[in-house]
């Protein structure tokens, strides 16, 4: 029996062995030895972030030529270089990508998914569409947290995910599981070139900002004390937070929902704080740029639009050169905005930081005289950005307009900016109601003149900022409303002595919605003046575009350069425009925003043949986000802007008037933010006292 | 009808894990996530069916005629081990996508007593070849059912406040006990 047992078992073992041996010959699958070599140098996390089932799969993909050396999402450059060495591939450094939490809502997770428990974002999304009122946005159950194998993501104190950029490997695990598209794996290039889309979670302020700055995000970062992060958020959209923090008339604050509670958030004050924080620290925060592409682009005009375009082109890895007609960069920021609003040393500090990224500048070169579109192409510039601004002044079209002592406000401000002699008299009349008129008036006051500002409508219709109007009044500017100049009177030597004007009354509203001023016959009067500054509007000087009497570009009916409103591409495919040259006189922030848009289009033109936009791009304010019912919000007054010098001292000095908020004040102000679009969900969540999150009823 | 009763009995009444207490280690080990549980379950159905059929032949044509019934267990282990290796090689060559998706589970099954248990039960109950096939597939499905139910419960438990000392396997075992109590409700329905 023992013998037979042994024999049977031995027999079975032998048969199995023989079958397996034969099978291993017959069923042998050839495996390229490089697969094992590649697998050995991969990170070995088997995370699947590369899209292959584990590292072995990825290695196979590389060897089969389906994946490149950079296949491993967590390995970084070293691993990629090793893989490239084994495979004999070319390897160029990759741009760091990370998970970015910013309710983009655009992509939806598939409805078919692996069930992971009822308290899982996807289950909630399918069952109830989540407990959110907002059609996009985070559900707050944190499936992304469980999905991250690297511990890089956690639910922050406010119930939405926070990514640790140092731990994130961009494996994409969180992006795959999120049913709301709240998390996206983004690199810097994608972030810079992203234009607001209606599927993004856009708070009203963010929709309104011409620069498309992610306002709720930087306010939230400031409230956490992450000032560097806030600046990074701002700089993803505009290069000049110091200047904008000072001169922006903050249209965003007009639509701030907090305005329906008591007063809007001091959005621009918070931006200014973050920017000043960096400057006062004495150190510049590093600004990331993509690897060099070596492609040359000419940026004509070194004003806000040109600086912004060059800055973003540089960050996208290209090599821009700015051609500036003046001896210094800054355009209207330098020559139009007076020292007391934006000190020149601050502007210089800011511009220097931008140039340090590696931007070339050629000063005192005139477009149309020193170079032209064709010479730029000959010199190897693959694309051109035209942003020469709007420097040509409109005429009053009245008698004696060219008399001695009559000048435009911009000419005067430029002279002051350049430190030249202005020949300003004692009695100054400024004509106009916009910011240039106010700047001219306030600057004249500082030069010792007695100033009257003449405007043909009433104070309420003035296009200038209300703070500026009040500031000028406090400094002693006399207003003469409902008055339009009819004639300039001169003495024998042709110098201005008086301005004759006629009183106006307001009639029916015109195309701009403002009531049209109409003269009342027989009400002519005179006002004494030895200097008259006109500031009634500007337009771009387009004559420089003509080469040999021809211009390949189109003009609009407003005498600006015609271009696609979204891509800013002109009639010549390699020529782009932006800023005042395209929009006519507008805000600095608009010019900065257009600079980025143009840089984006140029980047796409160079790398993808043609600039493009999606159909979901946001242009108008999105209706459902403009809720006016904001219940349960504790009242908290807005912090007033601190003043550096008091009113009576102001008129004699060009020193900066407004100051920066203190750290305590900025935290207080940041916590007033309702965070529309970020925490517009999860009503049941206990209120977080420190940041005072409010539940906001959204009218859907 | 008999086959129907056989299937019901194998899945619910005599569930291989919850009533027979076989295959407890993979039951606890691979029931943390539903996706893993489904993968393991499918692999068990596949291998259990093949193993039961082959061991049925071994028993019928080799052990019983030669009066070697006492060698049943050791022979079956040998056969199943070889079979799993063979299946692995075959799948790798013939159906690579299936091989990839089964991944780690195939080798895991070599040491799975549920598979051996199913093969032996078929002999003890003296099933015909067809009955063996049906019973083994149904038992595999029973294993998969238990596994998936367990995974669902454990995922839910992960989110619940549980005393630290009970977290993981201890609580898993308690739940397994409660689940098998619940399965006793099927007793007497079919045998
Ligand atoms: S980001 Fe997405 S996955 Fe994460 S908690 Fe919010 S909804 Fe869920
Ligand atoms: S945060 Fe997202 S992308 Fe980053 S490592 Fe975690 S799962 Fe991957």
GROMACS .gro file of N, CA, C and O in nm, chain B residues 83-165:
model
  332
  783UNK      N    1  -0.292   2.293  -1.171
  783UNK     CA    2  -0.395   2.352  -1.258
  783UNK      C    3  -0.386   2.505  -1.259
  783UNK      O    4  -0.388   2.568  -1.365
  784UNK      N    5  -0.371   2.562  -1.139
  784UNK     CA    6  -0.366   2.709  -1.133
  784UNK      C    7  -0.246   2.761  -1.211
  784UNK      O    8  -0.254   2.859  -1.285
  785UNK      N    9  -0.132   2.693  -1.195
  785UNK     CA   10  -0.013   2.736  -1.269
  785UNK      C   11  -0.041   2.730  -1.419
  785UNK      O   12  -0.005   2.820  -1.495
  786UNK      N   13  -0.105   2.621  -1.459
  786UNK     CA   14  -0.132   2.602  -1.602
  786UNK      C   15  -0.225   2.711  -1.653
  786UNK      O   16  -0.201   2.772  -1.757
  787UNK      N   17  -0.331   2.733  -1.575
  787UNK     CA   18  -0.428   2.834  -1.617
  787UNK      C   19  -0.359   2.970  -1.632
  787UNK      O   20  -0.382   3.044  -1.727
  788UNK      N   21  -0.269   2.999  -1.538
  788UNK     CA   22  -0.199   3.126  -1.544
  788UNK      C   23  -0.121   3.139  -1.675
  788UNK      O   24  -0.130   3.240  -1.745
  789UNK      N   25  -0.047   3.033  -1.707
  789UNK     CA   26   0.032   3.036  -1.830
  789UNK      C   27  -0.057   3.049  -1.953
  789UNK      O   28  -0.030   3.125  -2.045
  790UNK      N   29  -0.165   2.974  -1.949
  790UNK     CA   30  -0.255   2.973  -2.063
  790UNK      C   31  -0.316   3.112  -2.086
  790UNK      O   32  -0.318   3.164  -2.197
  791UNK      N   33  -0.363   3.169  -1.977
  791UNK     CA   34  -0.428   3.301  -1.990
  791UNK      C   35  -0.328   3.406  -2.038
  791UNK      O   36  -0.360   3.491  -2.120
  792UNK      N   37  -0.206   3.398  -1.987
  792UNK     CA   38  -0.105   3.496  -2.025
  792UNK      C   39  -0.083   3.491  -2.176
  792UNK      O   40  -0.066   3.595  -2.241
  793UNK      N   41  -0.084   3.369  -2.229
  793UNK     CA   42  -0.059   3.353  -2.372
  793UNK      C   43  -0.184   3.388  -2.453
  793UNK      O   44  -0.179   3.464  -2.549
  794UNK      N   45  -0.298   3.329  -2.409
  794UNK     CA   46  -0.416   3.334  -2.496
  794UNK      C   47  -0.503   3.457  -2.475
  794UNK      O   48  -0.551   3.517  -2.571
  795UNK      N   49  -0.525   3.493  -2.349
  795UNK     CA   50  -0.616   3.607  -2.323
  795UNK      C   51  -0.545   3.706  -2.230
  795UNK      O   52  -0.582   3.721  -2.112
  796UNK      N   53  -0.445   3.778  -2.280
  796UNK     CA   54  -0.368   3.867  -2.192
  796UNK      C   55  -0.454   3.968  -2.113
  796UNK      O   56  -0.425   3.991  -1.996
  797UNK      N   57  -0.559   4.026  -2.173
  797UNK     CA   58  -0.636   4.122  -2.093
  797UNK      C   59  -0.698   4.058  -1.968
  797UNK      O   60  -0.693   4.115  -1.859
  798UNK      N   61  -0.750   3.935  -1.983
  798UNK     CA   62  -0.810   3.866  -1.869
  798UNK      C   63  -0.701   3.836  -1.766
  798UNK      O   64  -0.719   3.854  -1.645
  799UNK      N   65  -0.585   3.794  -1.818
  799UNK     CA   66  -0.474   3.762  -1.729
  799UNK      C   67  -0.438   3.885  -1.646
  799UNK      O   68  -0.419   3.877  -1.526
  800UNK      N   69  -0.432   4.002  -1.715
  800UNK     CA   70  -0.394   4.125  -1.644
  800UNK      C   71  -0.499   4.163  -1.540
  800UNK      O   72  -0.466   4.205  -1.429
  801UNK      N   73  -0.626   4.145  -1.578
  801UNK     CA   74  -0.727   4.191  -1.483
  801UNK      C   75  -0.736   4.096  -1.364
  801UNK      O   76  -0.770   4.138  -1.254
  802UNK      N   77  -0.704   3.969  -1.383
  802UNK     CA   78  -0.705   3.878  -1.267
  802UNK      C   79  -0.585   3.904  -1.177
  802UNK      O   80  -0.591   3.889  -1.056
  803UNK      N   81  -0.476   3.943  -1.243
  803UNK     CA   82  -0.355   3.986  -1.170
  803UNK      C   83  -0.317   3.896  -1.056
  803UNK      O   84  -0.296   3.776  -1.071
  804UNK      N   85  -0.314   3.954  -0.938
  804UNK     CA   86  -0.264   3.887  -0.818
  804UNK      C   87  -0.355   3.773  -0.772
  804UNK      O   88  -0.314   3.683  -0.700
  805UNK      N   89  -0.482   3.772  -0.817
  805UNK     CA   90  -0.578   3.677  -0.760
  805UNK      C   91  -0.552   3.532  -0.798
  805UNK      O   92  -0.575   3.441  -0.718
  806UNK      N   93  -0.503   3.510  -0.921
  806UNK     CA   94  -0.480   3.371  -0.962
  806UNK      C   95  -0.385   3.300  -0.867
  806UNK      O   96  -0.421   3.198  -0.808
  807UNK      N   97  -0.263   3.351  -0.845
  807UNK     CA   98  -0.173   3.283  -0.752
  807UNK      C   99  -0.234   3.272  -0.612
  807UNK      O  100  -0.211   3.171  -0.542
  808UNK      N  101  -0.313   3.371  -0.571
  808UNK     CA  102  -0.373   3.366  -0.438
  808UNK      C  103  -0.459   3.241  -0.420
  808UNK      O  104  -0.470   3.186  -0.310
  809UNK      N  105  -0.521   3.198  -0.530
  809UNK     CA  106  -0.618   3.090  -0.520
  809UNK      C  107  -0.553   2.954  -0.493
  809UNK      O  108  -0.613   2.864  -0.436
  810UNK      N  109  -0.424   2.944  -0.531
  810UNK     CA  110  -0.353   2.818  -0.506
  810UNK      C  111  -0.367   2.777  -0.360
  810UNK      O  112  -0.375   2.660  -0.326
  811UNK      N  113  -0.369   2.877  -0.276
  811UNK     CA  114  -0.373   2.845  -0.132
  811UNK      C  115  -0.513   2.867  -0.075
  811UNK      O  116  -0.529   2.892   0.042
  812UNK      N  117  -0.612   2.856  -0.163
  812UNK     CA  118  -0.748   2.884  -0.116
  812UNK      C  119  -0.821   2.754  -0.084
  812UNK      O  120  -0.852   2.673  -0.171
  813UNK      N  121  -0.849   2.733   0.045
  813UNK     CA  122  -0.909   2.606   0.084
  813UNK      C  123  -1.053   2.592   0.034
  813UNK      O  124  -1.105   2.481   0.024
  814UNK      N  125  -1.115   2.706  -0.003
  814UNK     CA  126  -1.252   2.696  -0.055
  814UNK      C  127  -1.254   2.614  -0.183
  814UNK      O  128  -1.343   2.530  -0.203
  815UNK      N  129  -1.153   2.634  -0.266
  815UNK     CA  130  -1.149   2.561  -0.394
  815UNK      C  131  -1.135   2.410  -0.368
  815UNK      O  132  -1.207   2.327  -0.423
  816UNK      N  133  -1.043   2.378  -0.278
  816UNK     CA  134  -1.024   2.237  -0.242
  816UNK      C  135  -1.150   2.182  -0.178
  816UNK      O  136  -1.196   2.071  -0.210
  817UNK      N  137  -1.209   2.265  -0.091
  817UNK     CA  138  -1.331   2.222  -0.022
  817UNK      C  139  -1.441   2.189  -0.121
  817UNK      O  140  -1.507   2.084  -0.111
  818UNK      N  141  -1.460   2.273  -0.221
  818UNK     CA  142  -1.566   2.250  -0.319
  818UNK      C  143  -1.542   2.116  -0.391
  818UNK      O  144  -1.632   2.033  -0.407
  819UNK      N  145  -1.415   2.093  -0.428
  819UNK     CA  146  -1.382   1.970  -0.499
  819UNK      C  147  -1.414   1.847  -0.413
  819UNK      O  148  -1.471   1.749  -0.460
  820UNK      N  149  -1.379   1.858  -0.285
  820UNK     CA  150  -1.400   1.741  -0.197
  820UNK      C  151  -1.549   1.718  -0.170
  820UNK      O  152  -1.597   1.604  -0.170
  821UNK      N  153  -1.623   1.831  -0.150
  821UNK     CA  154  -1.767   1.815  -0.125
  821UNK      C  155  -1.834   1.742  -0.241
  821UNK      O  156  -1.918   1.653  -0.223
  822UNK      N  157  -1.792   1.777  -0.363
  822UNK     CA  158  -1.851   1.714  -0.480
  822UNK      C  159  -1.834   1.562  -0.473
  822UNK      O  160  -1.923   1.485  -0.511
  823UNK      N  161  -1.718   1.519  -0.425
  823UNK     CA  162  -1.694   1.375  -0.414
  823UNK      C  163  -1.780   1.315  -0.302
  823UNK      O  164  -1.841   1.210  -0.318
  824UNK      N  165  -1.781   1.387  -0.189
  824UNK     CA  166  -1.854   1.334  -0.074
  824UNK      C  167  -2.002   1.317  -0.108
  824UNK      O  168  -2.066   1.221  -0.069
  825UNK      N  169  -2.056   1.416  -0.180
  825UNK     CA  170  -2.198   1.410  -0.216
  825UNK      C  171  -2.224   1.321  -0.336
  825UNK      O  172  -2.338   1.306  -0.380
  826UNK      N  173  -2.115   1.268  -0.391
  826UNK     CA  174  -2.125   1.178  -0.507
  826UNK      C  175  -2.204   1.240  -0.621
  826UNK      O  176  -2.296   1.179  -0.677
  827UNK      N  177  -2.170   1.364  -0.657
  827UNK     CA  178  -2.234   1.432  -0.768
  827UNK      C  179  -2.189   1.373  -0.900
  827UNK      O  180  -2.076   1.324  -0.911
  828UNK      N  181  -2.280   1.384  -0.997
  828UNK     CA  182  -2.239   1.347  -1.134
  828UNK      C  183  -2.152   1.459  -1.187
  828UNK      O  184  -2.138   1.566  -1.124
  829UNK      N  185  -2.098   1.440  -1.308
  829UNK     CA  186  -2.010   1.542  -1.363
  829UNK      C  187  -2.084   1.676  -1.379
  829UNK      O  188  -2.034   1.782  -1.342
  830UNK      N  189  -2.207   1.667  -1.435
  830UNK     CA  190  -2.285   1.790  -1.457
  830UNK      C  191  -2.315   1.857  -1.324
  830UNK      O  192  -2.299   1.978  -1.307
  831UNK      N  193  -2.355   1.776  -1.225
  831UNK     CA  194  -2.385   1.834  -1.093
  831UNK      C  195  -2.260   1.899  -1.033
  831UNK      O  196  -2.267   2.005  -0.972
  832UNK      N  197  -2.147   1.831  -1.053
  832UNK     CA  198  -2.022   1.888  -1.002
  832UNK      C  199  -1.996   2.025  -1.063
  832UNK      O  200  -1.963   2.121  -0.992
  833UNK      N  201  -2.015   2.032  -1.195
  833UNK     CA  202  -1.991   2.160  -1.263
  833UNK      C  203  -2.083   2.268  -1.206
  833UNK      O  204  -2.038   2.377  -1.169
  834UNK      N  205  -2.214   2.234  -1.197
  834UNK     CA  206  -2.310   2.334  -1.150
  834UNK      C  207  -2.282   2.372  -1.006
  834UNK      O  208  -2.278   2.491  -0.969
  835UNK      N  209  -2.256   2.271  -0.925
  835UNK     CA  210  -2.233   2.298  -0.784
  835UNK      C  211  -2.109   2.386  -0.764
  835UNK      O  212  -2.109   2.481  -0.684
  836UNK      N  213  -2.004   2.355  -0.840
  836UNK     CA  214  -1.881   2.432  -0.817
  836UNK      C  215  -1.899   2.578  -0.861
  836UNK      O  216  -1.853   2.670  -0.793
  837UNK      N  217  -1.967   2.597  -0.975
  837UNK     CA  218  -1.989   2.736  -1.018
  837UNK      C  219  -2.075   2.809  -0.914
  837UNK      O  220  -2.043   2.922  -0.871
  838UNK      N  221  -2.182   2.742  -0.868
  838UNK     CA  222  -2.270   2.807  -0.770
  838UNK      C  223  -2.197   2.835  -0.640
  838UNK      O  224  -2.214   2.942  -0.579
  839UNK      N  225  -2.114   2.743  -0.597
  839UNK     CA  226  -2.040   2.767  -0.472
  839UNK      C  227  -1.946   2.885  -0.488
  839UNK      O  228  -1.929   2.967  -0.397
  840UNK      N  229  -1.883   2.891  -0.605
  840UNK     CA  230  -1.795   3.006  -0.634
  840UNK      C  231  -1.874   3.135  -0.624
  840UNK      O  232  -1.830   3.235  -0.566
  841UNK      N  233  -1.996   3.133  -0.682
  841UNK     CA  234  -2.080   3.253  -0.676
  841UNK      C  235  -2.116   3.286  -0.531
  841UNK      O  236  -2.122   3.403  -0.491
  842UNK      N  237  -2.141   3.181  -0.452
  842UNK     CA  238  -2.170   3.202  -0.310
  842UNK      C  239  -2.054   3.271  -0.240
  842UNK      O  240  -2.071   3.363  -0.161
  843UNK      N  241  -1.934   3.226  -0.276
  843UNK     CA  242  -1.813   3.286  -0.218
  843UNK      C  243  -1.807   3.434  -0.257
  843UNK      O  244  -1.782   3.522  -0.174
  844UNK      N  245  -1.836   3.459  -0.385
  844UNK     CA  246  -1.829   3.597  -0.435
  844UNK      C  247  -1.933   3.684  -0.365
  844UNK      O  248  -1.905   3.799  -0.326
  845UNK      N  249  -2.053   3.627  -0.347
  845UNK     CA  250  -2.160   3.703  -0.281
  845UNK      C  251  -2.117   3.745  -0.140
  845UNK      O  252  -2.127   3.861  -0.101
  846UNK      N  253  -2.065   3.645  -0.066
  846UNK     CA  254  -2.023   3.674   0.071
  846UNK      C  255  -1.915   3.783   0.071
  846UNK      O  256  -1.917   3.876   0.152
  847UNK      N  257  -1.823   3.769  -0.025
  847UNK     CA  258  -1.711   3.863  -0.032
  847UNK      C  259  -1.758   4.005  -0.060
  847UNK      O  260  -1.715   4.102   0.004
  848UNK      N  261  -1.848   4.018  -0.158
  848UNK     CA  262  -1.894   4.151  -0.197
  848UNK      C  263  -1.977   4.214  -0.084
  848UNK      O  264  -1.961   4.333  -0.051
  849UNK      N  265  -2.063   4.132  -0.021
  849UNK     CA  266  -2.142   4.186   0.092
  849UNK      C  267  -2.049   4.235   0.202
  849UNK      O  268  -2.064   4.345   0.256
  850UNK      N  269  -1.949   4.153   0.229
  850UNK     CA  270  -1.854   4.187   0.335
  850UNK      C  271  -1.781   4.317   0.300
  850UNK      O  272  -1.764   4.406   0.385
  851UNK      N  273  -1.740   4.329   0.173
  851UNK     CA  274  -1.666   4.449   0.131
  851UNK      C  275  -1.754   4.572   0.149
  851UNK      O  276  -1.708   4.676   0.198
  852UNK      N  277  -1.881   4.561   0.110
  852UNK     CA  278  -1.973   4.675   0.124
  852UNK      C  279  -1.982   4.718   0.269
  852UNK      O  280  -1.973   4.837   0.302
  853UNK      N  281  -1.996   4.619   0.358
  853UNK     CA  282  -2.008   4.652   0.501
  853UNK      C  283  -1.879   4.716   0.553
  853UNK      O  284  -1.880   4.815   0.624
  854UNK      N  285  -1.768   4.658   0.510
  854UNK     CA  286  -1.641   4.710   0.564
  854UNK      C  287  -1.612   4.851   0.515
  854UNK      O  288  -1.554   4.933   0.587
  855UNK      N  289  -1.653   4.881   0.391
  855UNK     CA  290  -1.633   5.018   0.341
  855UNK      C  291  -1.714   5.116   0.424
  855UNK      O  292  -1.669   5.227   0.455
  856UNK      N  293  -1.833   5.075   0.458
  856UNK     CA  294  -1.918   5.160   0.539
  856UNK      C  295  -1.857   5.176   0.679
  856UNK      O  296  -1.858   5.284   0.736
  857UNK      N  297  -1.803   5.063   0.730
  857UNK     CA  298  -1.743   5.067   0.864
  857UNK      C  299  -1.623   5.161   0.870
  857UNK      O  300  -1.597   5.225   0.971
  858UNK      N  301  -1.549   5.168   0.756
  858UNK     CA  302  -1.433   5.256   0.753
  858UNK      C  303  -1.469   5.399   0.784
  858UNK      O  304  -1.386   5.478   0.830
  859UNK      N  305  -1.590   5.436   0.751
  859UNK     CA  306  -1.632   5.575   0.771
  859UNK      C  307  -1.699   5.595   0.907
  859UNK      O  308  -1.735   5.705   0.943
  860UNK      N  309  -1.717   5.484   0.980
  860UNK     CA  310  -1.790   5.497   1.106
  860UNK      C  311  -1.692   5.506   1.222
  860UNK      O  312  -1.579   5.461   1.213
  861UNK      N  313  -1.738   5.567   1.330
  861UNK     CA  314  -1.651   5.573   1.448
  861UNK      C  315  -1.642   5.434   1.513
  861UNK      O  316  -1.741   5.381   1.560
  862UNK      N  317  -1.525   5.375   1.508
  862UNK     CA  318  -1.505   5.239   1.559
  862UNK      C  319  -1.389   5.246   1.659
  862UNK      O  320  -1.291   5.314   1.633
  863UNK      N  321  -1.402   5.178   1.775
  863UNK     CA  322  -1.288   5.178   1.869
  863UNK      C  323  -1.162   5.127   1.798
  863UNK      O  324  -1.167   5.031   1.721
  864UNK      N  325  -1.051   5.195   1.823
  864UNK     CA  326  -0.929   5.166   1.749
  864UNK      C  327  -0.892   5.018   1.758
  864UNK      O  328  -0.852   4.954   1.659
  865UNK      N  329  -0.909   4.960   1.877
  865UNK     CA  330  -0.865   4.821   1.894
  865UNK      C  331  -0.945   4.724   1.809
  865UNK      O  332  -0.902   4.613   1.782
   0.00000   0.00000   0.00000
